[in-house]
PDB file of C-alpha atoms in Angstrom:
ATOM      1  CA  MET C 155      -1.331 -33.304  31.257  1.00  0.00           C
ATOM      2  CA  LYS C 156       0.277 -33.990  34.615  1.00  0.00           C
ATOM      3  CA  LYS C 157      -0.230 -37.506  35.934  1.00  0.00           C
ATOM      4  CA  SER C 158      -1.166 -38.255  39.552  1.00  0.00           C
ATOM      5  CA  VAL C 159      -1.782 -41.517  41.417  1.00  0.00           C
ATOM      6  CA  LEU C 160      -5.319 -40.373  42.139  1.00  0.00           C
ATOM      7  CA  SER C 161      -6.131 -40.153  38.430  1.00  0.00           C
ATOM      8  CA  CYS C 162      -5.482 -43.903  38.095  1.00  0.00           C
ATOM      9  CA  CYS C 163      -8.459 -44.634  40.312  1.00  0.00           C
ATOM     10  CA  LEU C 164     -11.059 -42.755  38.177  1.00  0.00           C
ATOM     11  CA  PHE C 165     -13.230 -43.375  35.045  1.00  0.00           C
ATOM     12  CA  LEU C 166     -14.594 -41.379  31.991  1.00  0.00           C
ATOM     13  CA  LEU C 167     -17.074 -41.704  29.093  1.00  0.00           C
ATOM     14  CA  VAL C 168     -17.592 -44.635  26.713  1.00  0.00           C
ATOM     15  CA  PRO C 169     -20.842 -45.146  24.721  1.00  0.00           C
ATOM     16  CA  GLY C 170     -22.891 -48.296  25.237  1.00  0.00           C
ATOM     17  CA  ALA C 171     -26.301 -49.869  24.837  1.00  0.00           C
ATOM     18  CA  MET C 172     -28.607 -48.841  27.647  1.00  0.00           C
ATOM     19  CA  ALA C 173     -31.781 -50.916  27.240  1.00  0.00           C
ATOM     20  CA  GLU C 174     -32.525 -53.030  30.328  1.00  0.00           C
ATOM     21  CA  GLN C 175     -29.062 -52.205  31.639  1.00  0.00           C
ATOM     22  CA  VAL C 176     -27.852 -53.973  34.791  1.00  0.00           C
ATOM     23  CA  TYR C 177     -25.623 -51.769  36.953  1.00  0.00           C
ATOM     24  CA  SER C 178     -22.846 -52.607  39.377  1.00  0.00           C
ATOM     25  CA  ASP C 179     -23.566 -52.948  43.085  1.00  0.00           C
ATOM     26  CA  PRO C 180     -23.666 -49.443  44.624  1.00  0.00           C
ATOM     27  CA  ASN C 181     -21.894 -50.767  47.743  1.00  0.00           C
ATOM     28  CA  PRO C 182     -18.117 -50.426  47.092  1.00  0.00           C
ATOM     29  CA  VAL C 183     -17.400 -53.269  49.545  1.00  0.00           C
ATOM     30  CA  THR C 184     -19.354 -55.893  47.598  1.00  0.00           C
ATOM     31  CA  ARG C 185     -19.070 -54.272  44.152  1.00  0.00           C
ATOM     32  CA  SER C 186     -17.232 -56.320  41.542  1.00  0.00           C
ATOM     33  CA  LEU C 187     -13.804 -55.287  40.288  1.00  0.00           C
ATOM     34  CA  VAL C 188     -15.223 -55.394  36.735  1.00  0.00           C
ATOM     35  CA  LEU C 189     -18.278 -53.701  35.242  1.00  0.00           C
ATOM     36  CA  GLN C 190     -21.480 -55.364  34.105  1.00  0.00           C
ATOM     37  CA  HIS C 191     -21.962 -56.208  30.430  1.00  0.00           C
ATOM     38  CA  GLU C 192     -22.433 -52.959  28.440  1.00  0.00           C
ATOM     39  CA  GLU C 193     -22.221 -50.841  31.578  1.00  0.00           C
ATOM     40  CA  ALA C 194     -20.291 -47.585  31.120  1.00  0.00           C
ATOM     41  CA  VAL C 195     -18.850 -45.292  33.767  1.00  0.00           C
ATOM     42  CA  VAL C 196     -17.909 -41.635  33.482  1.00  0.00           C
ATOM     43  CA  THR C 197     -15.955 -39.712  36.121  1.00  0.00           C
ATOM     44  CA  ALA C 198     -14.826 -36.091  36.237  1.00  0.00           C
ATOM     45  CA  GLY C 199     -12.953 -34.342  38.997  1.00  0.00           C
ATOM     46  CA  ALA C 200      -9.878 -32.357  39.977  1.00  0.00           C
ATOM     47  CA  GLY C 201      -6.821 -32.737  42.176  1.00  0.00           C
ATOM     48  CA  TYR C 202      -4.560 -30.245  43.889  1.00  0.00           C
ATOM     49  CA  GLY C 203      -1.200 -30.876  45.542  1.00  0.00           C
ATOM     50  CA  GLU C 204       2.484 -30.047  45.835  1.00  0.00           C
ATOM     51  CA  SER C 205       5.569 -31.563  44.238  1.00  0.00           C
ATOM     52  CA  HIS C 206       8.648 -32.520  46.261  1.00  0.00           C
ATOM     53  CA  ASN C 207      10.152 -29.073  45.633  1.00  0.00           C
ATOM     54  CA  GLY C 208       6.999 -27.312  46.862  1.00  0.00           C
ATOM     55  CA  GLU C 209       5.575 -26.389  43.455  1.00  0.00           C
ATOM     56  CA  SER C 210       1.760 -26.362  43.295  1.00  0.00           C
ATOM     57  CA  ILE C 211       0.142 -28.901  40.972  1.00  0.00           C
ATOM     58  CA  THR C 212      -3.458 -28.766  39.730  1.00  0.00           C
ATOM     59  CA  THR C 213      -4.701 -31.560  37.508  1.00  0.00           C
ATOM     60  CA  PRO C 214      -8.002 -32.742  36.020  1.00  0.00           C
ATOM     61  CA  LEU C 215      -9.047 -36.268  36.956  1.00  0.00           C
ATOM     62  CA  LEU C 216     -10.690 -37.836  33.905  1.00  0.00           C
ATOM     63  CA  ALA C 217     -10.938 -41.455  32.746  1.00  0.00           C
ATOM     64  CA  PHE C 218     -13.352 -44.070  31.414  1.00  0.00           C
ATOM     65  CA  ALA C 219     -14.423 -47.698  31.742  1.00  0.00           C
ATOM     66  CA  TYR C 220     -16.774 -49.956  29.768  1.00  0.00           C
ATOM     67  CA  GLY C 221     -17.959 -53.511  30.414  1.00  0.00           C
ATOM     68  CA  VAL C 222     -17.357 -55.513  27.241  1.00  0.00           C
ATOM     69  CA  THR C 223     -18.723 -58.622  28.985  1.00  0.00           C
ATOM     70  CA  ASP C 224     -19.509 -59.488  32.604  1.00  0.00           C
ATOM     71  CA  ASP C 225     -15.848 -60.550  32.989  1.00  0.00           C
ATOM     72  CA  VAL C 226     -13.957 -58.078  30.744  1.00  0.00           C
ATOM     73  CA  THR C 227     -13.674 -54.324  31.353  1.00  0.00           C
ATOM     74  CA  ILE C 228     -11.816 -51.785  29.240  1.00  0.00           C
ATOM     75  CA  GLY C 229     -10.616 -48.854  31.336  1.00  0.00           C
ATOM     76  CA  PRO C 230      -8.391 -45.799  31.016  1.00  0.00           C
ATOM     77  CA  LEU C 231      -5.233 -47.813  31.621  1.00  0.00           C
ATOM     78  CA  GLY C 232      -5.969 -51.030  29.751  1.00  0.00           C
ATOM     79  CA  VAL C 233      -7.944 -54.257  30.087  1.00  0.00           C
ATOM     80  CA  ARG C 234      -9.135 -56.150  33.176  1.00  0.00           C
ATOM     81  CA  TYR C 235     -10.279 -59.812  33.037  1.00  0.00           C
ATOM     82  CA  ARG C 236     -12.049 -61.523  35.946  1.00  0.00           C
ATOM     83  CA  PHE C 237     -11.062 -65.165  36.395  1.00  0.00           C
ATOM     84  CA  ASN C 238     -12.556 -65.752  39.840  1.00  0.00           C
ATOM     85  CA  ALA C 239     -15.959 -64.183  40.493  1.00  0.00           C
ATOM     86  CA  PHE C 240     -17.750 -63.341  43.728  1.00  0.00           C
ATOM     87  CA  ASP C 241     -20.248 -65.917  44.983  1.00  0.00           C
ATOM     88  CA  SER C 242     -23.035 -63.517  45.942  1.00  0.00           C
ATOM     89  CA  GLY C 243     -24.661 -66.111  48.188  1.00  0.00           C
ATOM     90  CA  ASN C 244     -21.700 -66.573  50.513  1.00  0.00           C
ATOM     91  CA  GLN C 245     -19.462 -64.543  52.837  1.00  0.00           C
ATOM     92  CA  PRO C 246     -16.496 -64.329  53.037  1.00  0.00           C
ATOM     93  CA  ASN C 247     -15.919 -63.916  49.327  1.00  0.00           C
ATOM     94  CA  LEU C 248     -12.926 -63.724  46.990  1.00  0.00           C
ATOM     95  CA  GLU C 249     -12.673 -62.076  43.555  1.00  0.00           C
ATOM     96  CA  LEU C 250      -9.560 -62.101  41.347  1.00  0.00           C
ATOM     97  CA  VAL C 251      -8.756 -60.291  38.096  1.00  0.00           C
ATOM     98  CA  ALA C 252      -5.819 -60.143  35.691  1.00  0.00           C
ATOM     99  CA  GLU C 253      -5.039 -56.756  34.170  1.00  0.00           C
ATOM    100  CA  GLY C 254      -2.561 -55.012  31.919  1.00  0.00           C
ATOM    101  CA  GLY C 255      -1.932 -51.736  30.118  1.00  0.00           C
ATOM    102  CA  LEU C 256      -0.550 -48.255  30.740  1.00  0.00           C
ATOM    103  CA  MET C 257       0.404 -47.879  34.411  1.00  0.00           C
ATOM    104  CA  GLY C 258       2.286 -44.589  34.621  1.00  0.00           C
ATOM    105  CA  PHE C 259       3.743 -41.582  32.852  1.00  0.00           C
ATOM    106  CA  TYR C 260       6.568 -39.125  33.647  1.00  0.00           C
ATOM    107  CA  GLU C 261       7.654 -36.081  31.651  1.00  0.00           C
ATOM    108  CA  SER C 262      11.279 -35.076  30.967  1.00  0.00           C
ATOM    109  CA  GLU C 263      12.583 -32.221  28.798  1.00  0.00           C
ATOM    110  CA  GLU C 264      16.075 -33.752  28.820  1.00  0.00           C
ATOM    111  CA  PHE C 265      15.308 -37.410  28.118  1.00  0.00           C
ATOM    112  CA  GLY C 266      11.798 -37.366  26.648  1.00  0.00           C
ATOM    113  CA  ASP C 267       8.612 -38.745  28.133  1.00  0.00           C
ATOM    114  CA  SER C 268       8.566 -42.115  29.862  1.00  0.00           C
ATOM    115  CA  PHE C 269       5.635 -44.548  29.717  1.00  0.00           C
ATOM    116  CA  ALA C 270       5.045 -47.465  32.079  1.00  0.00           C
ATOM    117  CA  VAL C 271       3.484 -50.603  30.589  1.00  0.00           C
ATOM    118  CA  GLY C 272       2.725 -53.501  32.878  1.00  0.00           C
ATOM    119  CA  ALA C 273       0.585 -56.451  33.875  1.00  0.00           C
ATOM    120  CA  GLY C 274      -0.426 -58.265  37.018  1.00  0.00           C
ATOM    121  CA  PHE C 275      -3.374 -59.213  39.162  1.00  0.00           C
ATOM    122  CA  ALA C 276      -5.744 -57.584  41.653  1.00  0.00           C
ATOM    123  CA  GLY C 277      -8.175 -59.015  44.145  1.00  0.00           C
ATOM    124  CA  LYS C 278     -10.813 -58.297  46.763  1.00  0.00           C
ATOM    125  CA  TYR C 279     -11.553 -60.424  49.812  1.00  0.00           C
ATOM    126  CA  SER C 280     -14.914 -59.453  51.283  1.00  0.00           C
ATOM    127  CA  LEU C 281     -15.433 -60.554  54.877  1.00  0.00           C
ATOM    128  CA  SER C 282     -18.955 -59.106  55.014  1.00  0.00           C
ATOM    129  CA  SER C 283     -21.111 -56.550  53.229  1.00  0.00           C
ATOM    130  CA  GLN C 284     -19.398 -53.851  55.343  1.00  0.00           C
ATOM    131  CA  PHE C 285     -15.697 -54.792  55.219  1.00  0.00           C
ATOM    132  CA  ALA C 286     -13.250 -56.003  52.557  1.00  0.00           C
ATOM    133  CA  PHE C 287      -9.519 -56.227  51.884  1.00  0.00           C
ATOM    134  CA  THR C 288      -8.005 -55.331  48.502  1.00  0.00           C
ATOM    135  CA  PHE C 289      -4.624 -56.442  47.152  1.00  0.00           C
ATOM    136  CA  GLY C 290      -2.579 -56.712  43.986  1.00  0.00           C
ATOM    137  CA  ALA C 291       0.855 -57.098  42.382  1.00  0.00           C
ATOM    138  CA  HIS C 292       2.241 -55.954  39.017  1.00  0.00           C
ATOM    139  CA  TYR C 293       5.406 -56.016  36.926  1.00  0.00           C
ATOM    140  CA  VAL C 294       6.023 -52.720  35.120  1.00  0.00           C
ATOM    141  CA  SER C 295       8.471 -51.744  32.366  1.00  0.00           C
ATOM    142  CA  TRP C 296       9.297 -48.063  31.798  1.00  0.00           C
ATOM    143  CA  ILE C 297       9.777 -47.349  28.087  1.00  0.00           C
ATOM    144  CA  GLU C 298      12.111 -44.445  27.237  1.00  0.00           C
ATOM    145  CA  ASP C 299      13.520 -43.172  23.918  1.00  0.00           C
ATOM    146  CA  GLU C 300      16.757 -41.598  25.162  1.00  0.00           C
ATOM    147  CA  ARG C 301      17.769 -44.052  27.917  1.00  0.00           C
ATOM    148  CA  ASP C 302      17.677 -47.767  28.625  1.00  0.00           C
ATOM    149  CA  ASN C 303      14.301 -49.019  29.777  1.00  0.00           C
ATOM    150  CA  ARG C 304      13.742 -49.402  33.514  1.00  0.00           C
ATOM    151  CA  SER C 305      11.478 -51.717  35.463  1.00  0.00           C
ATOM    152  CA  GLU C 306       9.810 -52.222  38.818  1.00  0.00           C
ATOM    153  CA  VAL C 307       7.633 -54.598  40.801  1.00  0.00           C
ATOM    154  CA  ARG C 308       4.615 -53.180  42.643  1.00  0.00           C
ATOM    155  CA  ALA C 309       2.612 -54.688  45.491  1.00  0.00           C
ATOM    156  CA  ASN C 310      -0.391 -53.067  47.155  1.00  0.00           C
ATOM    157  CA  GLY C 311      -2.949 -53.707  49.857  1.00  0.00           C
ATOM    158  CA  GLY C 312      -5.919 -51.849  51.246  1.00  0.00           C
ATOM    159  CA  MET C 313      -9.294 -51.963  52.929  1.00  0.00           C
ATOM    160  CA  LEU C 314     -12.886 -50.811  52.428  1.00  0.00           C
ATOM    161  CA  TYR C 315     -15.199 -50.181  55.375  1.00  0.00           C
ATOM    162  CA  GLN C 316     -18.849 -49.152  54.995  1.00  0.00           C
ATOM    163  CA  VAL C 317     -19.594 -46.967  58.015  1.00  0.00           C
ATOM    164  CA  HIS C 318     -23.027 -45.892  56.727  1.00  0.00           C
ATOM    165  CA  PRO C 319     -25.288 -47.165  53.904  1.00  0.00           C
ATOM    166  CA  LYS C 320     -24.171 -44.146  51.854  1.00  0.00           C
ATOM    167  CA  LEU C 321     -20.557 -43.763  53.059  1.00  0.00           C
ATOM    168  CA  THR C 322     -17.602 -46.126  52.613  1.00  0.00           C
ATOM    169  CA  LEU C 323     -14.100 -45.287  53.841  1.00  0.00           C
ATOM    170  CA  PHE C 324     -11.000 -46.682  52.152  1.00  0.00           C
ATOM    171  CA  ALA C 325      -7.235 -46.821  52.655  1.00  0.00           C
ATOM    172  CA  GLN C 326      -4.546 -48.234  50.393  1.00  0.00           C
ATOM    173  CA  ALA C 327      -0.749 -48.440  50.333  1.00  0.00           C
ATOM    174  CA  GLU C 328       1.629 -49.509  47.558  1.00  0.00           C
ATOM    175  CA  TYR C 329       5.280 -50.574  47.660  1.00  0.00           C
ATOM    176  CA  ARG C 330       7.476 -50.200  44.552  1.00  0.00           C
ATOM    177  CA  GLU C 331      10.728 -52.153  44.166  1.00  0.00           C
ATOM    178  CA  LEU C 332      12.632 -50.092  41.596  1.00  0.00           C
ATOM    179  CA  LYS C 333      15.358 -51.288  39.191  1.00  0.00           C
ATOM    180  CA  ASP C 334      17.840 -48.848  37.580  1.00  0.00           C
ATOM    181  CA  PHE C 335      16.243 -45.824  39.272  1.00  0.00           C
ATOM    182  CA  ALA C 336      18.019 -43.390  41.615  1.00  0.00           C
ATOM    183  CA  GLN C 337      15.777 -44.711  44.424  1.00  0.00           C
ATOM    184  CA  ASP C 338      15.819 -48.390  45.285  1.00  0.00           C
ATOM    185  CA  ASN C 339      12.181 -48.329  46.345  1.00  0.00           C
ATOM    186  CA  ALA C 340       9.217 -46.030  46.890  1.00  0.00           C
ATOM    187  CA  VAL C 341       5.877 -46.085  48.665  1.00  0.00           C
ATOM    188  CA  ASN C 342       2.577 -44.281  48.225  1.00  0.00           C
ATOM    189  CA  ALA C 343      -0.560 -44.302  50.322  1.00  0.00           C
ATOM    190  CA  SER C 344      -4.060 -42.866  50.056  1.00  0.00           C
ATOM    191  CA  VAL C 345      -7.095 -42.515  52.310  1.00  0.00           C
ATOM    192  CA  GLY C 346     -10.557 -41.248  51.511  1.00  0.00           C
ATOM    193  CA  GLY C 347     -14.245 -41.928  51.233  1.00  0.00           C
ATOM    194  CA  ILE C 348     -16.988 -42.783  48.741  1.00  0.00           C
ATOM    195  CA  TRP C 349     -20.400 -41.153  49.155  1.00  0.00           C
ATOM    196  CA  ASN C 350     -23.285 -42.828  47.304  1.00  0.00           C
ATOM    197  CA  VAL C 351     -25.447 -40.054  45.833  1.00  0.00           C
ATOM    198  CA  SER C 352     -27.728 -42.622  44.196  1.00  0.00           C
ATOM    199  CA  ARG C 353     -27.552 -46.213  42.937  1.00  0.00           C
ATOM    200  CA  ARG C 354     -25.832 -44.981  39.762  1.00  0.00           C
ATOM    201  CA  SER C 355     -23.706 -42.090  41.031  1.00  0.00           C
ATOM    202  CA  GLU C 356     -21.185 -41.341  43.756  1.00  0.00           C
ATOM    203  CA  VAL C 357     -18.670 -38.769  44.950  1.00  0.00           C
ATOM    204  CA  THR C 358     -15.135 -39.855  45.845  1.00  0.00           C
ATOM    205  CA  PHE C 359     -12.710 -37.793  47.908  1.00  0.00           C
ATOM    206  CA  ALA C 360      -9.130 -38.799  48.690  1.00  0.00           C
ATOM    207  CA  VAL C 361      -5.742 -37.650  49.959  1.00  0.00           C
ATOM    208  CA  ASN C 362      -2.561 -39.235  48.579  1.00  0.00           C
ATOM    209  CA  TYR C 363       1.118 -39.230  49.598  1.00  0.00           C
ATOM    210  CA  ASP C 364       3.994 -40.463  47.379  1.00  0.00           C
ATOM    211  CA  ASP C 365       7.692 -40.482  48.330  1.00  0.00           C
ATOM    212  CA  PHE C 366       9.033 -41.133  44.803  1.00  0.00           C
ATOM    213  CA  GLU C 367      11.075 -38.085  43.706  1.00  0.00           C
ATOM    214  CA  PRO C 368      10.976 -37.907  39.880  1.00  0.00           C
ATOM    215  CA  ALA C 369      13.623 -35.140  39.654  1.00  0.00           C
ATOM    216  CA  LYS C 370      16.302 -37.581  40.881  1.00  0.00           C
ATOM    217  CA  ASP C 371      15.875 -39.500  37.619  1.00  0.00           C
ATOM    218  CA  GLY C 372      15.720 -36.476  35.324  1.00  0.00           C
ATOM    219  CA  TYR C 373      11.934 -36.255  35.153  1.00  0.00           C
ATOM    220  CA  GLU C 374      10.008 -33.024  35.655  1.00  0.00           C
ATOM    221  CA  ASP C 375       9.397 -32.504  39.367  1.00  0.00           C
ATOM    222  CA  ASP C 376       5.727 -31.714  38.757  1.00  0.00           C
ATOM    223  CA  SER C 377       5.204 -35.052  36.959  1.00  0.00           C
ATOM    224  CA  LEU C 378       4.147 -36.442  40.329  1.00  0.00           C
ATOM    225  CA  ALA C 379       2.774 -34.793  43.448  1.00  0.00           C
ATOM    226  CA  GLU C 380       4.275 -35.624  46.824  1.00  0.00           C
ATOM    227  CA  CYS C 381       0.938 -34.840  48.456  1.00  0.00           C
ATOM    228  CA  MET C 382      -2.381 -34.441  46.648  1.00  0.00           C
ATOM    229  CA  MET C 383      -6.058 -34.160  47.489  1.00  0.00           C
ATOM    230  CA  GLY C 384      -8.791 -34.817  44.969  1.00  0.00           C
ATOM    231  CA  ILE C 385     -12.517 -35.073  44.502  1.00  0.00           C
ATOM    232  CA  SER C 386     -14.541 -36.609  41.662  1.00  0.00           C
ATOM    233  CA  TYR C 387     -18.068 -37.442  40.588  1.00  0.00           C
ATOM    234  CA  THR C 388     -18.898 -40.809  39.005  1.00  0.00           C
ATOM    235  CA  TYR C 389     -22.004 -41.728  36.990  1.00  0.00           C
ATOM    236  CA  ARG C 390     -22.960 -45.162  35.621  1.00  0.00           C
ATOM    237  CA  TYR C 391     -25.115 -45.655  32.555  1.00  0.00           C
TER     238      TYR C 391
END
């Protein structure tokens, strides 16, 4: 399966107890970065884009997340632990989480597949119920069988702006400082929106740009899209 940046933002099915279930805030601006205890999220969607050589890429967007406790969430890429929670009675508000797990994947017929394993932190600073900043930083190690492992440091920032009770716009950019890659650094950016269908479901649409060229390092060119658009449907239960 081809891996895109958009797919890292989405969730898929995990079973859980549903009696008297408490669900996450439907407002993405004030919603916690972790799920509620025993809350599960399923997302399905698709993305379409082009690689750096102009080849078309179509990929499913599938993932999952499950709230083990109110502070621990297991997702498609690993584990997220909240160590500083929102104070729902005050604005502005700060939430911080530590996270780690699988953070990337590139394919290569010549050198074998490469997996990125990393850890870091993420946060959200909510100025009001309509506007919030997001941020994070991670250290990532690329594990390869045929070559020496590579590494990188990532830093990202973004914003969420609720323009309507059912519509929230978002934008995010990430900088990658690369070690032992053909490129010294890379950037990616995405913009989109989240439409609340109901308290427990939403539709997300996004467009993403990434200037990392995987072919320069011997990876398949269609391992990563230069430009991609995607849409997905999320349901909480």
